Short mmCIF file of C-alpha atoms and ligand atoms in Angstrom, two decimals:
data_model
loop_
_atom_site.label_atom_id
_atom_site.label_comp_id
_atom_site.label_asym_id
_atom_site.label_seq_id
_atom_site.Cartn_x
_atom_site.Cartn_y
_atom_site.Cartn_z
CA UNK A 1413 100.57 160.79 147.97
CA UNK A 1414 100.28 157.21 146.36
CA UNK A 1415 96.60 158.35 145.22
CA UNK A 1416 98.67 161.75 143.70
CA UNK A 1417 101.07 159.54 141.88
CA UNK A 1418 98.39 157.78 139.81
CA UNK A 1419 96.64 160.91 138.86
CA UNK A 1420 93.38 160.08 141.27
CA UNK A 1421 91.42 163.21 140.62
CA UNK A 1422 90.49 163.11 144.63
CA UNK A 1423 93.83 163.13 145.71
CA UNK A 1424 94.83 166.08 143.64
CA UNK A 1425 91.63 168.10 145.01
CA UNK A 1426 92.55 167.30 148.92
CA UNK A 1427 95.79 168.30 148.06
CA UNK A 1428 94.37 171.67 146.68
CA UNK A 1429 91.62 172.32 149.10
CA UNK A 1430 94.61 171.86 151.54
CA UNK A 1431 97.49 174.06 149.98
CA UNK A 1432 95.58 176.26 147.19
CA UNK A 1433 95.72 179.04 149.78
CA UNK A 1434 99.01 179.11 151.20
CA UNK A 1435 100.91 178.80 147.63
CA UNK A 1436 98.30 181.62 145.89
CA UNK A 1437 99.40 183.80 148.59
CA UNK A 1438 102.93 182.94 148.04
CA UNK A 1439 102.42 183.75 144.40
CA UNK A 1440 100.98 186.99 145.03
CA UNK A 1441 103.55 188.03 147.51
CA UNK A 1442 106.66 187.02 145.37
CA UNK A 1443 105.16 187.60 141.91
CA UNK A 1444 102.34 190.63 142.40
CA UNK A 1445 99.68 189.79 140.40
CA UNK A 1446 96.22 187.45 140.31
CA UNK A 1447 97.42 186.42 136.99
CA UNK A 1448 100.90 185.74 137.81
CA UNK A 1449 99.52 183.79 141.24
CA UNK A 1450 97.03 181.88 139.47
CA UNK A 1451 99.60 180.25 137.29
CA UNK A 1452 102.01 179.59 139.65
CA UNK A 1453 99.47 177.63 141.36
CA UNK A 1454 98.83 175.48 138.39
CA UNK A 1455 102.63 174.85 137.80
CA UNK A 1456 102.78 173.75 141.63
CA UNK A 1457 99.84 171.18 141.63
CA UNK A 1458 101.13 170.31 138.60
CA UNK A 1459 104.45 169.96 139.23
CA UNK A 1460 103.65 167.87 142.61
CA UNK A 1461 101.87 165.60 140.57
CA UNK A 1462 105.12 165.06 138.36
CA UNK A 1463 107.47 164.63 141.39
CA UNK A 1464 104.89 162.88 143.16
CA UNK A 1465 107.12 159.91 143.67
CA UNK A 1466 110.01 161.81 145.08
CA UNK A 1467 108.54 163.02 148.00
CA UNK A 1468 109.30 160.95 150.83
CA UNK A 1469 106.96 161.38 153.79
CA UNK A 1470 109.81 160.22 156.41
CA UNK A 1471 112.11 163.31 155.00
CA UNK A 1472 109.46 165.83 155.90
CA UNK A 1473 106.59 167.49 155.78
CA UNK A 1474 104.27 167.56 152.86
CA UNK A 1475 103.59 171.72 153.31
CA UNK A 1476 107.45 172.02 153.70
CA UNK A 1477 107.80 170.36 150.00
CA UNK A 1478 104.79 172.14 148.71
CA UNK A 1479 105.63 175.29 149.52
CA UNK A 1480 109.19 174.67 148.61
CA UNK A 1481 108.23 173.84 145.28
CA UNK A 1482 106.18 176.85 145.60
CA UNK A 1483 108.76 179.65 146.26
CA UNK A 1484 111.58 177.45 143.89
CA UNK A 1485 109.22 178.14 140.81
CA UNK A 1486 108.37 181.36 142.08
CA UNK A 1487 112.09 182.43 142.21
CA UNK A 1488 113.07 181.03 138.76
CA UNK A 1489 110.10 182.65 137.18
CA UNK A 1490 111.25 185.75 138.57
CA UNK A 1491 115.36 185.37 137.47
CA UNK A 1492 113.65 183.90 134.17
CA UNK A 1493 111.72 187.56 133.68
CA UNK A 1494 114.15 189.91 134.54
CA UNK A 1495 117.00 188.22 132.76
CA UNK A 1496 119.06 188.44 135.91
CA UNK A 1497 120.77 185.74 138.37
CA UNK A 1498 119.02 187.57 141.40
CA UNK A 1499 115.67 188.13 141.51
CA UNK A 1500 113.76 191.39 141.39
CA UNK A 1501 111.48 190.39 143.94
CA UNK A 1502 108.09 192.88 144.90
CA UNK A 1503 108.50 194.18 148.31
CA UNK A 1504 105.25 194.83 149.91
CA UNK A 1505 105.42 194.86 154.04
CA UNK A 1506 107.55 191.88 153.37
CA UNK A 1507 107.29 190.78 157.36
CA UNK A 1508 104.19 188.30 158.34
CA UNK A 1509 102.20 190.10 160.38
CA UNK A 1510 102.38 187.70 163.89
CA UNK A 1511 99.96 189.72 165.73
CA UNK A 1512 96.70 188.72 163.15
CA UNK A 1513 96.36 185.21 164.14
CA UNK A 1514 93.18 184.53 162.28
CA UNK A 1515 91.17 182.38 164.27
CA UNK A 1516 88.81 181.87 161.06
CA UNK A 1517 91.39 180.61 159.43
CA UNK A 1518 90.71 177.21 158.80
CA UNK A 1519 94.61 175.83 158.21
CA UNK A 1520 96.07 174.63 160.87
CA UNK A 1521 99.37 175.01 159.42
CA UNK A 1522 98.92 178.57 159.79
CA UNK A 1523 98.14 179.21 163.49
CA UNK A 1524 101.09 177.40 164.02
CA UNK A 1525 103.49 179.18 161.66
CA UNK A 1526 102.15 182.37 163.08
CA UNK A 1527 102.98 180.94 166.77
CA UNK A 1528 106.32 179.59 165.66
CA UNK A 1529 107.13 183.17 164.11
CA UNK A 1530 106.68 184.69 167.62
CA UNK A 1531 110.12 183.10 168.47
CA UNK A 1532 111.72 185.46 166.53
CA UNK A 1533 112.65 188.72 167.56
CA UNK A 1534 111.47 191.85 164.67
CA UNK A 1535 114.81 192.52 163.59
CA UNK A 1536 115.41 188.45 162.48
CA UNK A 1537 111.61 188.32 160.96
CA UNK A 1538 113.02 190.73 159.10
CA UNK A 1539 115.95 189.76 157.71
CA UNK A 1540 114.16 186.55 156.87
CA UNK A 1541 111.90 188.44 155.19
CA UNK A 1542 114.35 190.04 152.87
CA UNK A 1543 115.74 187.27 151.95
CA UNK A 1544 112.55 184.95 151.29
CA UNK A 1545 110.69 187.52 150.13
CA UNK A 1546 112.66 189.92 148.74
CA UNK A 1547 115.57 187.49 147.07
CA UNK A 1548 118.41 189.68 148.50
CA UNK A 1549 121.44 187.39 148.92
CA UNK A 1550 123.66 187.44 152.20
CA UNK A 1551 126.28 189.39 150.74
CA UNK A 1552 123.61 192.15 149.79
CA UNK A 1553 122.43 192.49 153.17
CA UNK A 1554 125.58 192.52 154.30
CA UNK A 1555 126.82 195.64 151.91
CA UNK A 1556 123.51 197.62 152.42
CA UNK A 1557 123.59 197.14 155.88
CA UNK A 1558 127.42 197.67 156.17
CA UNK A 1559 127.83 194.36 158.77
CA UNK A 1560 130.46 191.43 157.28
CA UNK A 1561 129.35 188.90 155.31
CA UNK A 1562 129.74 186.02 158.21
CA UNK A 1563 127.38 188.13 160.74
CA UNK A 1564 124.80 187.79 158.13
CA UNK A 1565 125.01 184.49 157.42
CA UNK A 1566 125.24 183.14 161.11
CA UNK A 1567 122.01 185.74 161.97
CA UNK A 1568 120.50 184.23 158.96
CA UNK A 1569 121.57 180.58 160.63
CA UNK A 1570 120.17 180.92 163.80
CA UNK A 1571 117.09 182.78 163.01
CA UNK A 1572 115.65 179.50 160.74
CA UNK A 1573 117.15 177.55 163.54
CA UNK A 1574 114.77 179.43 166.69
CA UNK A 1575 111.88 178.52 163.69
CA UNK A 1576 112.81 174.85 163.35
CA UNK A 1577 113.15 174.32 167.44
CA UNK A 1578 109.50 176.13 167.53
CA UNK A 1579 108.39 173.95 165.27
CA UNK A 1580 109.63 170.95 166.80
CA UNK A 1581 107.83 172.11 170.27
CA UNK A 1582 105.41 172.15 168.68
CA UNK A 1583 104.92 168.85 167.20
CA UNK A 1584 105.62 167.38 170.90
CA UNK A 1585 103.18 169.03 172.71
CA UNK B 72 132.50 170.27 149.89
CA UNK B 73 132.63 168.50 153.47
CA UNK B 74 129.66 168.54 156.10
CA UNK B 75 130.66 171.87 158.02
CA UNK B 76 131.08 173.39 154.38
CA UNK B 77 127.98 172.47 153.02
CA UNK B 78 126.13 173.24 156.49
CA UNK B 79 127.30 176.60 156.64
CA UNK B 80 125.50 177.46 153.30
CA UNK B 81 122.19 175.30 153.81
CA UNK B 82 120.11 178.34 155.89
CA UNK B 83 120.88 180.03 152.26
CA UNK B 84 119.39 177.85 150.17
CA UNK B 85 116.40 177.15 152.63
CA UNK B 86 115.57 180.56 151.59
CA UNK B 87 116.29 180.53 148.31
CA UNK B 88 118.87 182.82 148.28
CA UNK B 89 122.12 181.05 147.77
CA UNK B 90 124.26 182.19 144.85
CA UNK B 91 124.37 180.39 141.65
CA UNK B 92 128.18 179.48 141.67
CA UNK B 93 127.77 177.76 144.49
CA UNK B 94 124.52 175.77 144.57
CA UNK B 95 125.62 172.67 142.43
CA UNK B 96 128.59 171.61 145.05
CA UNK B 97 125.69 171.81 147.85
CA UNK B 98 123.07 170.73 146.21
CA UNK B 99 125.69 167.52 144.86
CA UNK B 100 126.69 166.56 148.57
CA UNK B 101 122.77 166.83 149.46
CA UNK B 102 121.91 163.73 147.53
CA UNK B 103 124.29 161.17 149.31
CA UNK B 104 124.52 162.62 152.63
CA UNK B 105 121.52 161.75 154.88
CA UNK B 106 122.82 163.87 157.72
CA UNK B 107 123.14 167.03 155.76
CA UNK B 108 119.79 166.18 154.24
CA UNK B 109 117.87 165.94 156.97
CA UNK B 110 119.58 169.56 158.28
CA UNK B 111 118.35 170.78 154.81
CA UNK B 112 114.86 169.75 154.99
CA UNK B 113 114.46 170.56 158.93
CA UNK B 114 115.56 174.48 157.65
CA UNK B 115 113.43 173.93 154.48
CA UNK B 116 110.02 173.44 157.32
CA UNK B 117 111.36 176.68 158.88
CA UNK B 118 111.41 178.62 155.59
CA UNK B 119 108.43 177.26 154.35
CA UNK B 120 106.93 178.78 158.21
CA UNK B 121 107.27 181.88 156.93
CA UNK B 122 105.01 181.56 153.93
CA UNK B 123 102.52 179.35 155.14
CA UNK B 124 102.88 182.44 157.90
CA UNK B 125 101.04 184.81 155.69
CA UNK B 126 97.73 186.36 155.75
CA UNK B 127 95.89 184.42 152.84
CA UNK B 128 94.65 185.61 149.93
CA UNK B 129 91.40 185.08 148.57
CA UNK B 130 91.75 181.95 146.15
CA UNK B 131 89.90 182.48 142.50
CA UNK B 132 86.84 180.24 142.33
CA UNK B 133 87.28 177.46 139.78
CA UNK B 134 91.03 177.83 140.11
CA UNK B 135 90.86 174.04 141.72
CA UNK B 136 89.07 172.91 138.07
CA UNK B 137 91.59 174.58 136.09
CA UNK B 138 94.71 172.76 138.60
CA UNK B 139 92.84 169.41 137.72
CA UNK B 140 92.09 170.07 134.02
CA UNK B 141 95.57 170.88 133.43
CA UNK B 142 96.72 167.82 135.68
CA UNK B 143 94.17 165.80 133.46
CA UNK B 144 95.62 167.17 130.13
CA UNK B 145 99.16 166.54 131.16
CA UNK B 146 98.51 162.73 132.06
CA UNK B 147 96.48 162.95 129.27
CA UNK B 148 92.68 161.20 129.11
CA UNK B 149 92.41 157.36 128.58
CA UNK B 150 90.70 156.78 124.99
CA UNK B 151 91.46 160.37 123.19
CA UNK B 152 93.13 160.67 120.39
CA UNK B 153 96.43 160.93 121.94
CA UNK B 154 96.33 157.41 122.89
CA UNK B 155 100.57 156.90 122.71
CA UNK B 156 101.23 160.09 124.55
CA UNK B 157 99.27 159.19 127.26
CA UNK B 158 101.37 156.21 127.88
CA UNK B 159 104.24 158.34 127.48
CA UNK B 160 103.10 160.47 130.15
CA UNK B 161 102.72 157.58 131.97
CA UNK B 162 105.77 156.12 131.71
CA UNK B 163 107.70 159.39 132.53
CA UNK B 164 106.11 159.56 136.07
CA UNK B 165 107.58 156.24 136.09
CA UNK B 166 110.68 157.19 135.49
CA UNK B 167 110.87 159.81 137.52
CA UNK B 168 109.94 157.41 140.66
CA UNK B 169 112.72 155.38 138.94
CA UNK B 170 115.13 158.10 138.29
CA UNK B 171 114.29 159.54 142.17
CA UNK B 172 114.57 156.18 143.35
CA UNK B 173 117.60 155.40 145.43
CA UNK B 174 119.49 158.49 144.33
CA UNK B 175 121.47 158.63 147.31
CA UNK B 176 122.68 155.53 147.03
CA UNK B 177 124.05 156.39 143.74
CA UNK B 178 126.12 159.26 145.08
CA UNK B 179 127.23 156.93 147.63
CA UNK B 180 127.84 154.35 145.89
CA UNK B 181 130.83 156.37 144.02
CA UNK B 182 132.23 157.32 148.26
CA UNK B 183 134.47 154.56 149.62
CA UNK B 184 132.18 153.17 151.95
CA UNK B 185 130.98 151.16 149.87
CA UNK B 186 133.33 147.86 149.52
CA UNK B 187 131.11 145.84 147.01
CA UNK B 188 130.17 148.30 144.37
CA UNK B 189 129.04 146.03 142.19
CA UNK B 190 126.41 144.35 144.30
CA UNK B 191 125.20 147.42 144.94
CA UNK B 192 124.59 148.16 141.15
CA UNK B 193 122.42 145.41 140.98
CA UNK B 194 120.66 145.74 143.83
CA UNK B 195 119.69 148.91 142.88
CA UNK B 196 118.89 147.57 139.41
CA UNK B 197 116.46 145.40 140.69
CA UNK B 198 114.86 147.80 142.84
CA UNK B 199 114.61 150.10 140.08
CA UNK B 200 112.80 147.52 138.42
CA UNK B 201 110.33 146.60 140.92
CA UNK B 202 109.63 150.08 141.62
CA UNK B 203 108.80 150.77 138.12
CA UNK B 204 106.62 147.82 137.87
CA UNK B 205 104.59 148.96 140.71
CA UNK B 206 104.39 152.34 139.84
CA UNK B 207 103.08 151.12 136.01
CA UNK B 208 100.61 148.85 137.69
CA UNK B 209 99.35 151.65 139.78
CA UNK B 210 98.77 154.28 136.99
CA UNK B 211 95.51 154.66 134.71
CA UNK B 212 97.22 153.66 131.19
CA UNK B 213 95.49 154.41 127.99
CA UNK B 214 97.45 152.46 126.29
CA UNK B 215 98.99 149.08 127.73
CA UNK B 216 102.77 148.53 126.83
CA UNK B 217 103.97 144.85 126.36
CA UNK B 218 106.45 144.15 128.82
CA UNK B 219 108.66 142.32 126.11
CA UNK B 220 108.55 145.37 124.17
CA UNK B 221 109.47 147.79 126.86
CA UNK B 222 113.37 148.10 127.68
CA UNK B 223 114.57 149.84 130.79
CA UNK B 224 117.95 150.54 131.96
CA UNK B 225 120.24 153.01 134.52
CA UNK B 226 122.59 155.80 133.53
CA UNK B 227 125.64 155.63 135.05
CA UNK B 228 128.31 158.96 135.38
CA UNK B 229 131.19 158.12 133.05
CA UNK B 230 134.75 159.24 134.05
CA UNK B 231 134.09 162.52 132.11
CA UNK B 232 130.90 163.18 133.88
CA UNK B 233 131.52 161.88 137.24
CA UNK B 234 128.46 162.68 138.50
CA UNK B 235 124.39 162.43 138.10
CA UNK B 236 122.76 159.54 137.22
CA UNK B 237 119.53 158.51 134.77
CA UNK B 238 117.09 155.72 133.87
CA UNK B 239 116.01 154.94 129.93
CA UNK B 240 113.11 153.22 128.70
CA UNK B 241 112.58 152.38 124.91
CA UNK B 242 109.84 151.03 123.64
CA UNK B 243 110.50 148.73 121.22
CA UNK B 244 107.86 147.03 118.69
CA UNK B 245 107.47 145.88 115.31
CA UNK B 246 103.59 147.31 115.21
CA UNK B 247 103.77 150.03 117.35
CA UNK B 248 105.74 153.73 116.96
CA UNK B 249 108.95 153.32 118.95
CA UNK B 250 110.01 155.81 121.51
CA UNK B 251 112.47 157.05 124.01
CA UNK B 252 112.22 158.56 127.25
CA UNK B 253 115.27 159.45 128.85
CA UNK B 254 115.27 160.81 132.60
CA UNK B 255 118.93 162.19 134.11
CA UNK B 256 119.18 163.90 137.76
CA UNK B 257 122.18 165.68 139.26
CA UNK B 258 123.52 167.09 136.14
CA UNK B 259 125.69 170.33 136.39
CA UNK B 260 123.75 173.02 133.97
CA UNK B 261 127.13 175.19 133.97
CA UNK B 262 128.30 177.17 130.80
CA UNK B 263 129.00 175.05 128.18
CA UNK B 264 127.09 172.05 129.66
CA UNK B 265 123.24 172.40 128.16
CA UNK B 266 122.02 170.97 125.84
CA UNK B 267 122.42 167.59 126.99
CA UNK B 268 121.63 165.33 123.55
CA UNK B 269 120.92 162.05 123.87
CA UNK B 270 122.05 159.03 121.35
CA UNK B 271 121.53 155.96 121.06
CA UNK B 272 124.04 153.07 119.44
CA UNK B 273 123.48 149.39 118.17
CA UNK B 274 126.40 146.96 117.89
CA UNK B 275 127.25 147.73 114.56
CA UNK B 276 128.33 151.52 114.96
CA UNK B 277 124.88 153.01 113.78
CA UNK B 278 124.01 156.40 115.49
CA UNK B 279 120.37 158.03 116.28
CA UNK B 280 120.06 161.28 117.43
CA UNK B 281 117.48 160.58 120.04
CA UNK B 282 116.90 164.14 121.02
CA UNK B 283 118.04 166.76 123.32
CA UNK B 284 117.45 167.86 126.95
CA UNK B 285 117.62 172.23 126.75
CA UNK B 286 116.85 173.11 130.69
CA UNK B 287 117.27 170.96 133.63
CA UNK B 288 115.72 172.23 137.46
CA UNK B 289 117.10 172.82 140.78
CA UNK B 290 118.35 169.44 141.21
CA UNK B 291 120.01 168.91 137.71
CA UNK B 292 116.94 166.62 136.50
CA UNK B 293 115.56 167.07 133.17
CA UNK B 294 113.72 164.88 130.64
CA UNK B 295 114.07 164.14 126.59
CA UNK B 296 111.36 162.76 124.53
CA UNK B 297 111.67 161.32 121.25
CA UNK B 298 109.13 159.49 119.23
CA UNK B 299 110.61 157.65 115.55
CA UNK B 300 107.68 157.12 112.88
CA UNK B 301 110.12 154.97 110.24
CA UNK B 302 113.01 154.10 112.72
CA UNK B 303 113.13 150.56 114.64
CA UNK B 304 114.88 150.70 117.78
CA UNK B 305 115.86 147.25 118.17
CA UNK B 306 119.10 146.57 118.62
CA UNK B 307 119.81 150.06 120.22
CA UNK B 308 120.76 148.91 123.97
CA UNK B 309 123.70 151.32 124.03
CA UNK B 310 122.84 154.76 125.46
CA UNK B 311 124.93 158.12 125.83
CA UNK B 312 124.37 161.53 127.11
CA UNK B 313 126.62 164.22 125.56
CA UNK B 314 127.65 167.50 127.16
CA UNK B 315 127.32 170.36 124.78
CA UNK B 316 130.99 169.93 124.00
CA UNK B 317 130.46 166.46 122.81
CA UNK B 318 132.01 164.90 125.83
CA UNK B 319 129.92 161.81 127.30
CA UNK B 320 128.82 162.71 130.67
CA UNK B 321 126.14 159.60 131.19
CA UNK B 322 126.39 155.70 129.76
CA UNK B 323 123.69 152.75 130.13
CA UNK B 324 122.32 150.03 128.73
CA UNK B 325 118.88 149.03 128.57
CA UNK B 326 117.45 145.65 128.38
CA UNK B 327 113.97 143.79 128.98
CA UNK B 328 111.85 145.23 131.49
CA UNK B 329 111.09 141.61 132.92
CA UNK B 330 115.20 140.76 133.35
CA UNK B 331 114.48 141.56 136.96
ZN1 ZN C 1739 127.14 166.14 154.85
#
């Protein structure tokens, strides 16, 4: 990341032969189009490179920040388009697909999101979903799916909690 | 907003979800509390799961060129014409690592558990400092900038602010074109709040409008820019940031980069 900060043209390609396909995908699942994707990509290497010198290694993981920035610029592009505070987001089979682990995948990152993603049972994959991918708000899932606002919330709670104790096996094995 | 409050809406934000109204308050206790932080960024890693989780997409060949030309272009290339601007760029990475630097301790510096507050202003001033040394030393500058012409200095929440924070740097010089470069973090962007305009004052009285900031992001951090042809900025230590109503939300001083 120091190599990031002072614009080292290395740095910024291991960062995007690392990450390039995880936040493209991202773009094209939130924002639907190559175009739209390819863009988004270029604001996120871009705006790493700014912020560069917040990241802070011992706070967490350099994917978790990318893709955060990722899905935050993704979002606002989204609210900035439509003109409203929620996004429209484009629902295409919104849920990860955990049975396709693709061993010729070359990320590591994604074999074990895939794994960690097997914690969860289909009904909290997706209601995850809905909310990551398709910007719906607690309170909307609450009304469409006529359950109170708390039950959503705590199911929302515990399902990113069964992801984050995955992920933490994960890093102790 | 106490911990259980604040933890109770963090698996929203992790996905992105949480509702306008209420993301400043969490978003506000985030960036002094280390134990909700760390809860944050723990349910961040599970969110992000889910889209490193997805089946990738082909990537465009010669998508990586255009992410480094545009990286290039924005930090600007040593010996073009844009010579000043590419200092400018520089400088504002700076400032971000200043601005970013410590920003917790800011927000906890204002909680009670700090006794000395005033050692802890300087210590942070100092750190500031040496941080934005390093990061200068570190960066490919097309332009070098005299450290006796270069004034730096922290914005501090005023009473009618009462929270965010910033860093200034004005570069001040007899042969050169003067600038400013103003960096804030944690500013509300509520109704009535943006623009944010800048202003700088000398000891006499005299006002200049040193430009505005129009948008800040997610965490209330934005930028203003303002280069002055026929203006000297000596002598104009004294900075504000104005609310859209006029109220003063930020205050600082700057002084000589080498004060350390
Ligand atoms: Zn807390």
């Amino acid at each position: 990341m120091e190599g990031l900060l002072a614009g080292n043209e290395d740095a910024v390609r291991a960062l995007y032969a690392r990450f390039a396909r995880p936040v493209y995908t991202l773009g094209i699942r939130l924002l639907g189009s190559a175009e739209a994707a390819e863009e988004l990509t270029q604001d996120v290497f871009l705006t790493a490179w700014r912020k560069a010198a917040r990241f802070d290694a011992a706070r967490g993981r350099l994917s978790t920040w990318l893709m955060t920035i990722a899905h935050n610029l993704a979002v606002d592009r989204l609210r900035r388009e439509t003109g409203v505070s929620r996004p429209t987001l484009v629902l295409v089979d919104e849920v990860p697909e955990v049975a396709a682990q693709g061993e010729e995948d070359p990320l590591i990152e994604r074999d074990a999101a895939v794994r960690a993603l097997q914690s969860l049972s289909e009904a909290e994959r997706r209601l995850l979903a809905r909310a990551y991918f398709g910007g719906l708000t607690a309170r909307e899932i609450a009304e469409a799916d006529g359950v109170p606002l708390g039950t959503v919330k705590t199911r929302l709670r515990t399902a990113l909690i069964k992801v984050r104790r995955a992920n933490q096996e994960k890093e102790r094995l | 907003m106490n911990c259980l409050a604040v933890r109770e809406h963090l698996a929203e934000l992790a996905v992105g979800v949480l509702p306008e109204e209420e993301r400043p308050a969490v978003e506000r206790h985030l960036r002094w509390c280390a134990g909700c932080r760390k809860e944050a960024s723990e349910l961040d890693q599970a969110a992000a799961t889910f889209a490193l989780a997805l089946a990738p997409a082909p990537v465009p060949s010669g998508l990586g060129d255009r992410v480094v030309a545009r990286i290039r272009q924005a930090a600007g290339a040593p010996g073009s014409r844009r010579r000043l601007r590419t200092a400018a760029a520089a400088v504002v990475a700076a400032m971000v690592a200043v601005a970013g630097l410590g920003w917790g301790a800011v927000m906890a510096g204002r909680a009670e558990r700090f006794a000395d507050r005033a050692a802890q202003a300087e210590r942070r001033r100092e750190a500031a400092l040496e941080q934005f040394r390093k990061v200068l030393v570190g960066l490919p500058l097309g332009t070098q900038l005299p450290e006796d012409d270069t004034h730096l200095g922290q914005l501090a929440p005023t009473a009618a602010g009462r929270v965010g924070g910033g860093a200034v740097l004005e570069l001040v010089s007899a042969t050169r074109i003067d600038f400013v470069i103003v960096i804030v973090n944690g500013l509300p962007r509520g109704p009535g709040r943006l623009p944010y305009r800048i202003e700088l004052r000398n000891g006499t009285g005299d006002v200049i409008r040193a430009g505005e900031i129009a948008t800040l992001d997610a965490d209330g951090g934005g930028q203003a820019f303002r280069q002055f042809q026929n203006r000297s900025l000596a002598g104009f230590s004294t900075v504000l940031v104005r609310d859209a109503a006029g109220r003063v939300v930020l205050r600082g001083v700057v002084g000589r980069a080498e004060g350390a």
